Short mmCIF file of C-alpha atoms in Angstrom, two decimals:
data_model
loop_
_atom_site.label_atom_id
_atom_site.label_comp_id
_atom_site.label_asym_id
_atom_site.label_seq_id
_atom_site.Cartn_x
_atom_site.Cartn_y
_atom_site.Cartn_z
CA MET A 5 121.50 99.98 42.17
CA ASP A 6 119.83 98.02 39.33
CA CYS A 7 123.19 96.99 37.88
CA LEU A 8 124.51 95.80 41.26
CA TYR A 9 121.92 93.08 41.69
CA ASN A 10 121.94 91.32 38.32
CA GLN A 11 120.44 87.87 38.01
CA ALA A 12 123.71 85.94 37.81
CA HIS A 13 124.99 87.62 40.96
CA LEU A 14 121.83 86.80 42.86
CA VAL A 15 121.87 83.16 41.76
CA ARG A 16 125.46 82.79 42.99
CA LEU A 17 124.73 84.43 46.33
CA SER A 18 121.54 82.41 46.78
CA SER A 19 123.45 79.16 46.27
CA GLU A 20 125.97 80.17 48.92
CA ILE A 21 123.19 80.81 51.42
CA LYS A 22 122.10 77.20 51.29
CA SER A 23 125.36 76.20 52.98
CA ILE A 24 124.78 78.40 56.03
CA PRO A 25 123.48 76.06 58.78
CA TYR A 26 121.59 78.59 60.88
CA LEU A 27 120.03 80.27 57.84
CA LYS A 28 118.54 77.21 56.12
CA SER A 29 115.07 78.13 57.22
CA SER A 30 115.34 81.64 55.78
CA ARG A 31 112.92 82.35 52.92
CA ILE A 32 113.47 84.82 50.12
CA THR A 33 110.30 85.54 48.17
CA TYR A 34 109.06 87.85 45.49
CA ASP A 35 105.74 89.64 45.73
CA ALA A 36 103.54 89.78 42.64
CA GLY A 37 102.85 93.44 43.31
CA LEU A 38 106.48 94.46 42.97
CA SER A 39 107.88 95.89 39.78
CA LYS A 40 110.82 94.10 38.22
CA TYR A 41 113.17 96.84 39.47
CA GLU A 42 111.79 96.87 43.01
CA GLY A 43 111.73 93.08 43.24
CA ARG A 44 115.36 92.84 42.17
CA VAL A 45 116.43 95.45 44.70
CA ALA A 46 114.41 93.83 47.50
CA LEU A 47 115.80 90.38 46.77
CA GLY A 48 119.33 91.70 46.40
CA ILE A 49 119.16 93.44 49.74
CA ARG A 50 117.88 90.32 51.52
CA VAL A 51 120.52 88.09 49.92
CA LEU A 52 123.26 90.55 50.81
CA ASN A 53 122.04 90.66 54.40
CA LEU A 54 122.15 86.88 54.73
CA THR A 55 125.57 86.67 53.09
CA LEU A 56 126.94 89.23 55.55
CA ALA A 57 125.46 87.12 58.33
CA ARG A 58 127.48 84.20 57.03
CA LEU A 59 130.66 86.26 57.27
CA ALA A 60 130.03 87.42 60.82
CA GLN A 61 130.14 83.98 62.47
CA PRO A 62 133.65 82.96 61.34
CA ILE A 63 134.91 86.54 61.78
CA TYR A 64 133.83 86.80 65.36
CA GLY A 65 134.36 83.19 66.36
CA LEU A 66 131.00 82.78 68.07
CA PRO A 67 129.14 79.49 68.37
CA GLU A 68 126.03 79.49 66.24
CA SER A 69 123.77 79.53 69.30
CA GLN A 70 125.11 82.98 70.22
CA VAL A 71 124.70 84.56 66.82
CA ARG A 72 121.61 86.74 66.51
CA PHE A 73 121.09 88.87 63.45
CA VAL A 74 118.51 91.59 63.16
CA SER A 75 118.31 92.85 59.63
CA PRO A 76 120.31 96.04 59.11
CA PHE A 77 117.97 96.67 56.19
CA ARG A 78 114.73 96.78 58.18
CA MET A 79 113.66 99.89 56.36
CA CYS A 80 114.36 98.29 53.00
CA ASP A 81 112.94 94.80 53.41
CA SER A 82 109.65 95.77 51.84
CA TYR A 83 108.35 98.37 49.48
CA SER A 84 105.21 100.27 48.66
CA GLY A 85 103.93 101.55 45.39
CA LYS A 86 100.87 103.46 44.27
CA GLY A 87 98.79 100.33 44.40
CA GLY A 88 99.34 99.64 48.12
CA SER A 89 101.90 98.27 50.52
CA VAL A 90 103.84 95.03 50.53
CA THR A 91 103.80 93.08 53.78
CA GLY A 92 107.05 92.09 55.41
CA GLN A 93 109.28 92.67 58.43
CA GLY A 94 110.69 96.05 57.49
CA VAL A 95 109.49 99.60 57.31
CA ARG A 96 107.68 100.51 54.10
CA THR A 97 108.72 103.01 51.51
CA MET A 98 107.59 106.30 52.92
CA ALA A 99 106.02 109.60 52.08
CA SER A 100 106.26 112.49 54.52
CA THR A 101 103.44 113.42 56.80
CA SER A 102 102.65 116.84 58.20
CA THR A 103 102.97 115.59 61.75
CA SER A 104 106.46 114.17 61.35
CA SER A 105 108.29 116.62 59.11
CA PRO A 106 108.60 120.33 58.58
CA PRO A 107 107.75 121.60 55.12
CA ILE A 108 110.45 121.05 52.53
CA HIS A 109 112.32 124.33 52.34
CA ASP A 110 113.01 126.20 49.14
CA SER A 111 116.27 124.94 47.63
CA ASP A 112 117.26 128.54 46.89
CA GLN A 113 116.64 129.64 50.48
CA GLN A 114 119.80 130.66 52.29
CA ILE A 115 120.30 128.71 55.53
CA THR A 116 121.43 131.06 58.28
CA GLY A 117 121.57 131.03 62.04
CA ASP A 118 118.32 132.97 62.08
CA ASN A 119 116.25 130.45 60.13
CA ILE A 120 117.71 127.05 61.10
CA ALA A 121 115.41 126.88 64.11
CA GLU A 122 112.49 127.94 61.93
CA LEU A 123 113.20 125.27 59.33
CA LEU A 124 113.37 122.59 62.03
CA GLY A 125 110.78 123.99 64.39
CA HIS A 126 107.81 122.17 62.88
CA ILE A 127 109.01 118.69 63.90
CA ARG A 128 106.49 117.17 66.28
CA GLN A 129 107.20 113.49 65.73
CA PHE A 130 108.96 111.25 63.26
CA TYR A 131 109.28 107.54 62.60
CA MET A 132 112.37 106.03 64.24
CA PRO A 133 113.49 102.69 62.75
CA GLU A 134 115.32 100.27 65.03
CA LEU A 135 119.05 100.18 64.59
CA SER A 136 120.85 96.95 65.32
CA SER A 137 124.37 95.58 65.29
CA TYR A 138 125.67 92.30 63.88
CA PHE A 139 127.79 91.86 66.99
CA PRO A 140 126.71 90.70 70.46
CA VAL A 141 126.51 92.91 73.54
CA LYS A 142 128.77 91.93 76.44
CA CYS A 143 129.47 93.75 79.71
CA HIS A 144 132.62 93.64 81.85
CA PRO A 145 132.21 91.14 84.73
CA ASP A 146 133.31 93.76 87.28
CA TYR A 147 130.74 96.32 86.16
CA ASN A 148 128.75 96.29 89.43
CA GLU A 149 131.84 96.66 91.59
CA ILE A 150 133.16 99.48 89.38
CA SER A 151 129.78 101.20 89.53
CA GLU A 152 129.88 101.22 93.33
CA GLN A 153 133.25 102.99 93.15
CA ILE A 154 132.24 105.48 90.45
CA LYS A 155 128.91 106.69 91.90
CA PRO A 156 130.20 108.42 95.10
CA TRP A 157 133.18 109.81 93.16
CA LEU A 158 130.84 111.27 90.54
CA LEU A 159 128.36 112.73 93.00
CA GLU A 160 131.14 114.38 95.00
CA TRP A 161 132.33 116.62 92.20
CA LYS A 162 129.14 116.97 90.15
CA ARG A 163 127.09 118.01 93.20
CA PRO A 164 123.56 117.61 91.79
CA ARG A 165 121.20 120.21 93.24
CA THR A 166 118.00 118.14 93.27
CA ASP A 167 116.97 114.50 93.64
CA GLU A 168 115.92 114.50 90.00
CA GLU A 169 119.33 115.75 88.86
CA ARG A 170 121.00 113.11 91.02
CA GLU A 171 118.85 110.32 89.59
CA LEU A 172 119.41 111.50 86.04
CA LEU A 173 123.16 111.58 86.60
CA LEU A 174 123.25 108.05 88.00
CA GLN A 175 120.91 106.59 85.36
CA SER A 176 122.99 108.19 82.63
CA ASN A 177 125.48 105.43 83.47
CA LEU A 178 128.35 107.39 81.91
CA HIS A 179 130.96 104.81 82.87
CA GLY A 180 128.84 101.94 81.52
CA VAL A 181 129.95 102.56 77.95
CA VAL A 182 133.50 101.57 78.92
CA CYS A 183 132.35 98.29 80.46
CA LEU A 184 130.33 97.58 77.29
CA THR A 185 133.11 98.41 74.82
CA ILE A 186 136.06 96.74 76.63
CA PRO A 187 134.32 93.79 78.31
CA GLU A 188 137.29 91.39 78.12
CA SER A 189 139.89 93.50 79.91
CA GLN A 190 141.71 91.66 82.70
CA HIS A 191 142.94 94.91 84.28
CA LYS A 192 140.34 96.16 86.77
CA TYR A 193 142.41 99.15 87.91
CA ARG A 194 142.81 100.34 84.33
CA ILE A 195 139.13 99.87 83.53
CA SER A 196 138.23 101.89 86.63
CA LEU A 197 140.55 104.73 85.65
CA VAL A 198 139.23 104.83 82.12
CA CYS A 199 135.65 104.77 83.45
CA LYS A 200 136.45 107.93 85.43
CA LEU A 201 138.10 109.56 82.42
CA VAL A 202 135.21 108.78 80.08
CA THR A 203 132.69 109.94 82.69
CA TRP A 204 134.47 113.28 82.86
CA ILE A 205 134.73 113.57 79.05
CA CYS A 206 130.98 112.90 78.69
CA SER A 207 130.26 115.54 81.32
CA PHE A 208 132.52 118.06 79.57
CA ASP A 209 130.95 117.18 76.23
CA ASP A 210 127.49 117.80 77.71
CA ALA A 211 128.63 121.19 78.97
CA SER A 212 130.10 122.07 75.58
CA ASP A 213 126.79 121.08 73.94
CA GLU A 214 124.87 123.62 76.02
CA THR A 215 124.40 126.40 73.48
CA GLN A 216 123.44 128.93 76.15
CA GLN A 217 126.46 128.16 78.33
CA LEU A 218 129.87 126.59 77.70
CA GLY A 219 128.95 125.31 74.24
CA ALA A 220 128.78 128.83 72.86
CA ASP A 221 131.85 130.08 74.75
CA ALA A 222 134.96 129.02 72.85
CA LYS A 223 137.12 131.10 75.21
CA ALA A 224 135.95 129.17 78.32
CA VAL A 225 136.43 125.84 76.55
CA LYS A 226 139.95 126.91 75.59
CA GLN A 227 140.84 127.78 79.19
CA VAL A 228 139.88 124.28 80.35
CA ASN A 229 141.75 122.68 77.47
CA GLU A 230 144.93 124.64 78.14
CA HIS A 231 145.05 123.42 81.72
CA ILE A 232 144.41 119.79 80.74
CA LYS A 233 147.17 120.06 78.16
CA LEU A 234 149.63 121.10 80.88
CA VAL A 235 148.60 118.13 83.06
CA LEU A 236 148.95 115.68 80.15
CA GLN A 237 152.39 117.01 79.30
CA GLY A 238 153.54 116.88 82.93
CA ARG A 239 154.09 120.62 83.05
CA ASP A 240 151.44 121.34 85.69
CA THR A 241 152.36 122.41 89.21
CA ASN A 242 149.35 120.88 90.97
CA ASN A 243 147.81 124.35 91.09
CA ASP A 244 144.61 123.24 89.40
CA LEU A 245 141.97 125.72 88.36
CA ASP A 246 139.57 126.37 91.24
CA ARG A 247 136.79 124.25 89.76
CA PRO A 248 135.82 120.76 91.04
CA GLU A 249 135.64 119.26 87.53
CA ILE A 250 139.16 120.49 86.76
CA LYS A 251 140.64 119.17 89.99
CA VAL A 252 139.11 115.71 89.53
CA ILE A 253 140.21 115.25 85.90
CA SER A 254 143.70 116.45 86.77
CA SER A 255 143.96 113.72 89.41
CA VAL A 256 142.76 111.02 86.99
CA LEU A 257 145.16 112.15 84.28
CA ARG A 258 148.11 112.03 86.68
CA GLU A 259 147.22 108.45 87.66
CA LEU A 260 147.02 107.45 84.00
CA ARG A 261 150.34 109.11 83.27
CA ALA A 262 151.97 107.11 86.08
CA ASP A 263 150.51 103.76 84.93
CA MET A 264 150.90 104.00 81.13
CA SER A 265 153.99 103.14 79.13
CA PRO A 266 155.71 106.21 77.61
CA THR A 267 154.45 105.33 74.13
CA CYS A 268 150.88 104.72 75.26
CA HIS A 269 150.82 107.93 77.30
CA GLN A 270 152.17 110.02 74.43
CA ARG A 271 149.44 108.69 72.13
CA HIS A 272 146.85 109.20 74.86
CA ALA A 273 147.99 112.79 75.42
CA ASP A 274 148.16 113.66 71.71
CA THR A 275 144.72 112.29 70.84
CA LEU A 276 143.00 113.68 73.93
CA ILE A 277 144.47 117.14 73.38
CA SER A 278 143.48 117.02 69.72
CA GLY A 279 139.95 115.89 70.58
CA LEU A 280 139.39 118.38 73.37
CA PHE A 281 140.69 121.26 71.29
CA SER A 282 138.24 120.25 68.58
CA PHE A 283 135.51 121.18 71.08
CA GLU A 284 136.66 124.77 70.53
CA GLU A 285 136.00 124.34 66.82
CA GLN A 286 132.59 122.92 67.68
CA ALA A 287 131.83 125.89 69.94
CA ASP A 288 133.00 128.29 67.20
CA VAL A 289 130.56 126.72 64.74
CA ARG A 290 127.71 127.04 67.21
CA GLN A 291 128.70 130.61 68.01
CA SER A 292 128.57 131.50 64.33
CA SER A 293 125.15 129.79 64.14
CA GLY A 294 126.15 128.40 60.77
CA MET A 295 125.34 124.99 59.26
CA LEU A 296 127.94 122.65 57.75
CA ASP A 297 127.41 120.64 54.60
CA VAL A 298 127.48 116.82 54.95
CA PRO A 299 131.13 116.14 53.93
CA THR A 300 132.43 118.96 56.15
CA TYR A 301 130.27 117.83 59.03
CA ILE A 302 131.52 114.22 58.75
CA SER A 303 135.12 115.42 58.72
CA THR A 304 134.52 117.68 61.72
CA ARG A 305 132.66 114.93 63.57
CA ARG A 306 135.61 112.57 63.21
CA ARG A 307 137.82 115.09 64.97
CA THR A 308 135.39 115.88 67.79
CA PHE A 309 134.25 112.33 68.51
CA LEU A 310 137.62 111.21 69.92
CA PHE A 311 137.58 107.76 68.31
CA ASN A 312 141.38 107.63 68.14
CA HIS A 313 141.39 108.16 71.88
CA ILE A 314 138.82 105.38 72.32
CA ARG A 315 141.02 102.88 70.50
CA ILE A 316 144.05 103.86 72.61
CA MET A 317 142.01 103.25 75.77
CA ILE A 318 141.10 99.84 74.37
CA GLU A 319 144.78 99.00 73.92
CA TYR A 320 145.59 100.25 77.41
CA CYS A 321 142.80 98.30 79.10
CA LEU A 322 143.61 95.10 77.18
CA GLY A 323 147.32 95.38 77.96
CA VAL A 324 148.40 95.48 74.30
CA GLU A 325 150.31 98.06 72.31
CA LEU A 326 150.02 98.23 68.53
CA ASP A 327 153.10 99.43 66.68
CA GLU A 328 152.93 102.58 64.57
CA GLU A 329 153.45 100.70 61.30
CA THR A 330 150.34 98.58 61.97
CA LEU A 331 148.25 101.59 62.97
CA GLN A 332 149.24 103.50 59.84
CA MET A 333 148.22 100.74 57.43
CA ASP A 334 145.47 101.94 55.10
CA CYS A 335 143.21 99.04 56.08
CA MET A 336 143.52 99.84 59.79
CA GLN A 337 142.76 103.50 59.23
CA GLN A 338 139.75 102.57 57.10
CA LEU A 339 138.59 100.14 59.81
CA HIS A 340 138.86 102.84 62.49
CA ASP A 341 137.09 105.39 60.29
CA ALA A 342 134.20 102.97 59.73
CA ALA A 343 133.92 102.18 63.44
CA GLY A 344 134.19 105.84 64.42
CA ASP A 345 131.57 106.94 61.90
CA TYR A 346 129.18 104.21 63.02
CA ILE A 347 129.24 105.12 66.69
CA ALA A 348 129.26 108.90 66.00
CA TRP A 349 126.31 108.75 63.59
CA THR A 350 124.24 106.45 65.81
CA ASN A 351 124.91 108.94 68.59
CA ASP A 352 123.67 111.77 66.37
CA LEU A 353 120.45 109.95 65.57
CA LEU A 354 119.60 108.64 69.02
CA SER A 355 120.49 111.90 70.79
CA PHE A 356 118.67 114.07 68.23
CA ARG A 357 115.68 114.82 70.47
CA ARG A 358 117.89 115.85 73.38
CA GLU A 359 120.08 118.13 71.28
CA TYR A 360 117.08 119.59 69.46
CA PHE A 361 115.66 120.93 72.71
CA GLN A 362 119.08 122.30 73.64
CA GLY A 363 119.03 124.33 70.43
CA ASP A 364 121.91 122.26 69.02
CA TYR A 365 121.30 121.38 65.37
CA GLN A 366 124.86 120.28 64.57
CA ASN A 367 124.00 116.62 64.11
CA LEU A 368 123.73 114.36 61.11
CA PRO A 369 119.91 114.22 60.72
CA CYS A 370 119.72 118.04 60.66
CA VAL A 371 122.74 118.39 58.39
CA VAL A 372 121.44 115.81 55.89
CA TYR A 373 118.01 117.44 55.87
CA LEU A 374 119.22 121.01 55.45
CA ASP A 375 122.02 120.12 53.02
CA SER A 376 119.60 118.34 50.67
CA GLY A 377 118.48 121.66 49.24
CA GLY A 378 114.82 120.74 49.56
CA LYS A 379 115.10 117.25 48.04
CA LEU A 380 114.38 115.55 51.39
CA ASP A 381 111.92 116.29 54.15
CA PHE A 382 113.01 115.49 57.69
CA GLN A 383 111.54 111.97 57.74
CA GLN A 384 113.43 111.15 54.57
CA ALA A 385 116.61 112.58 56.11
CA VAL A 386 116.21 110.25 59.11
CA TYR A 387 115.95 107.26 56.81
CA LYS A 388 118.96 108.36 54.82
CA VAL A 389 120.98 108.62 58.02
CA CYS A 390 119.89 105.08 58.95
CA GLU A 391 121.17 103.81 55.61
CA MET A 392 124.46 105.68 56.07
CA ILE A 393 124.88 104.03 59.47
CA ARG A 394 124.14 100.55 58.14
CA ALA A 395 126.49 101.06 55.22
CA ARG A 396 129.31 101.95 57.60
CA GLU A 397 128.76 98.79 59.63
CA ARG A 398 128.94 96.76 56.43
CA ASP A 399 132.20 98.55 55.61
CA PHE A 400 133.49 97.65 59.06
CA ILE A 401 132.59 93.97 58.66
CA ARG A 402 134.24 93.75 55.24
CA ILE A 403 137.50 95.43 56.33
CA PHE A 404 137.53 93.59 59.65
CA HIS A 405 137.23 90.26 57.83
CA GLU A 406 140.09 91.12 55.45
CA ILE A 407 142.42 92.16 58.27
CA SER A 408 141.51 89.18 60.49
CA LEU A 409 142.47 86.72 57.74
CA SER A 410 145.67 88.49 56.76
CA ASP A 411 149.23 87.28 57.42
CA ILE A 412 149.87 90.45 59.44
CA THR A 413 147.28 89.44 62.03
CA SER A 414 148.50 85.84 62.23
CA ARG A 415 151.99 87.13 63.13
CA ASN A 416 150.85 89.77 65.62
CA PRO A 417 149.26 88.49 68.88
CA ASP A 418 148.54 92.03 70.15
CA LEU A 419 146.61 92.79 66.97
CA ARG A 420 144.58 89.57 67.32
CA ILE A 421 143.58 90.50 70.89
CA TYR A 422 142.74 94.05 69.82
CA LEU A 423 140.65 92.92 66.84
CA ARG A 424 138.71 90.42 68.95
CA ASN A 425 137.55 93.26 71.19
CA LEU A 426 136.96 95.95 68.54
CA PRO A 427 133.44 94.84 67.44
CA TYR A 428 132.21 95.40 70.99
CA VAL A 429 132.83 99.10 70.40
CA LEU A 430 129.98 99.11 67.87
CA SER A 431 127.48 96.94 69.72
CA GLY A 432 128.40 98.41 73.13
CA HIS A 433 127.96 102.02 72.12
CA LEU A 434 124.66 101.27 70.38
CA HIS A 435 123.28 99.50 73.47
CA TRP A 436 124.42 102.37 75.69
CA TYR A 437 122.82 104.97 73.40
CA TYR A 438 119.50 103.17 73.67
CA THR A 439 119.55 102.66 77.44
CA SER A 440 121.30 105.69 78.96
CA ALA A 441 119.20 108.42 80.58
CA ARG A 442 121.84 110.84 79.31
CA PHE A 443 120.14 110.71 75.92
CA HIS A 444 116.53 109.95 76.83
CA GLY A 445 115.78 111.35 80.29
CA LEU A 446 114.15 109.63 83.26
CA GLY A 447 111.35 107.17 82.59
CA SER A 448 111.97 106.94 78.85
CA SER A 449 110.46 104.09 76.84
CA MET A 450 113.42 103.99 74.41
CA GLY A 451 115.21 101.13 76.17
CA LYS A 452 112.17 98.87 75.67
CA VAL A 453 110.55 100.27 72.52
CA ARG A 454 113.18 101.00 69.89
CA GLU A 455 111.02 101.38 66.80
CA GLY A 456 108.00 103.62 66.33
CA MET A 457 106.87 107.23 66.29
CA LEU A 458 109.28 109.29 68.38
CA GLN A 459 107.44 112.12 70.11
CA MET A 460 109.30 115.42 70.20
CA ILE A 461 108.85 116.45 73.82
CA PRO A 462 111.61 118.00 75.94
CA GLU A 463 111.33 115.90 79.12
CA LYS A 464 112.17 112.45 77.80
CA THR A 465 112.19 110.18 74.77
CA VAL A 466 108.83 108.58 74.11
CA VAL A 467 108.52 106.07 71.26
CA VAL A 468 105.00 104.90 70.39
CA PRO A 469 104.76 101.57 68.55
CA VAL A 470 102.70 101.69 65.36
CA GLU A 471 101.10 99.11 63.09
CA ASP A 472 102.58 98.55 59.66
CA HIS A 473 99.79 100.39 57.88
CA ALA A 474 100.37 103.49 60.02
CA LYS A 475 104.08 103.82 59.29
CA PRO A 476 105.00 106.84 57.18
CA LYS A 477 105.77 106.12 53.55
CA ILE A 478 108.52 107.35 51.28
CA LYS A 479 110.04 106.29 47.98
CA LEU A 480 113.27 104.41 48.70
CA ALA A 481 114.99 105.67 45.54
CA GLU A 482 114.41 109.28 46.58
CA VAL A 483 116.37 108.72 49.77
CA LEU A 484 119.26 106.76 48.27
CA VAL A 485 119.78 108.93 45.20
CA SER A 486 119.50 112.35 46.85
#
């Protein structure tokens, strides 16, 4: 990192910042207590953040009054050494505390299904930094009307047994993520259909996450997938499996098949089949009680998260259809990988508490912690995941900017419409993860308090704000190098 932020580079970047109208009041300062190395890193990070902010306005085409940037480097904006802490807006460099992290396990200790729970079982609380997106949050104008249609449909086939289950289901707002990620669609019927589809997928995903039920039964997951495959391929005979959730998804899929173009439907069918069948792989991993390493987990997560299906639903709802040559360009695939990783990893972090109490440890914070071989405690693993998430958003911004300014985009109106909407996928999912009861339970404080000590209790997410001096401390280099 030292070589990345040399003096000449910082001087050039600093001079560029002066030309950014809405950043003229920004101040970049050194602290006398910082070492030369730490000061250079801190300054470099702040300059890079402001320079990325400069890129985002022309990329997204927003008036300056609508651009709001919360530092994606909150955890890195200030540092702490042996002599004390440095004041600033961000989280300090941290050292683990007994209340927030389990003991660092022996690097030679074999991780098995029998001891994963033991290694993670000491977590009582940990410091949760606030995640933010460079892009604005926008909701579809017909959201309220769509919600009134979705609620009775959902309750009819989900059949909650108690008032609490009913309220949790409704406040989970499963369809809301569609209205947040495709807010500029002019096709209300299509948005409504996709809202139903995504609601069902979320429900099926929840069931496959239940390690004591469907999530550990690859055979049951396969039976559901085989039937859906027949419906998608038009080979079903309307003799749906005698289960309400199967009957309702079969009806939605038939409507989509009738409304989509042949090309769009083929892509929709292929990606949905691929994604749903990856749930079998996920169930197999849980059944084996094994733990993946980080690269394998990321690769597996890309298959199970259904991002390719998300982008096809975006095309469908916007009324555009990207040609195969455009989709297969390296830059487009890299853009989609960055977007998919961002929303999958933020999901892993913000749903960690929920999955932890389900006995599901196949998520990025757990994988990073256990795969470190004892180099990180759990608090450090959380911070490393935050940096991975922020790095992927920076990748997205860079690639997005390159594609937006290319000749290919200028000649392709469908691509321009698609690209204009794509950033909402990042900001929309993040907002939904923070506010949905699906992840945090009823009465959670997460929607209002997004940064603080997250209490590990099963009922709901509780985040307690803390003063700067009470934040856990860790050495930044230890997180980034490990």
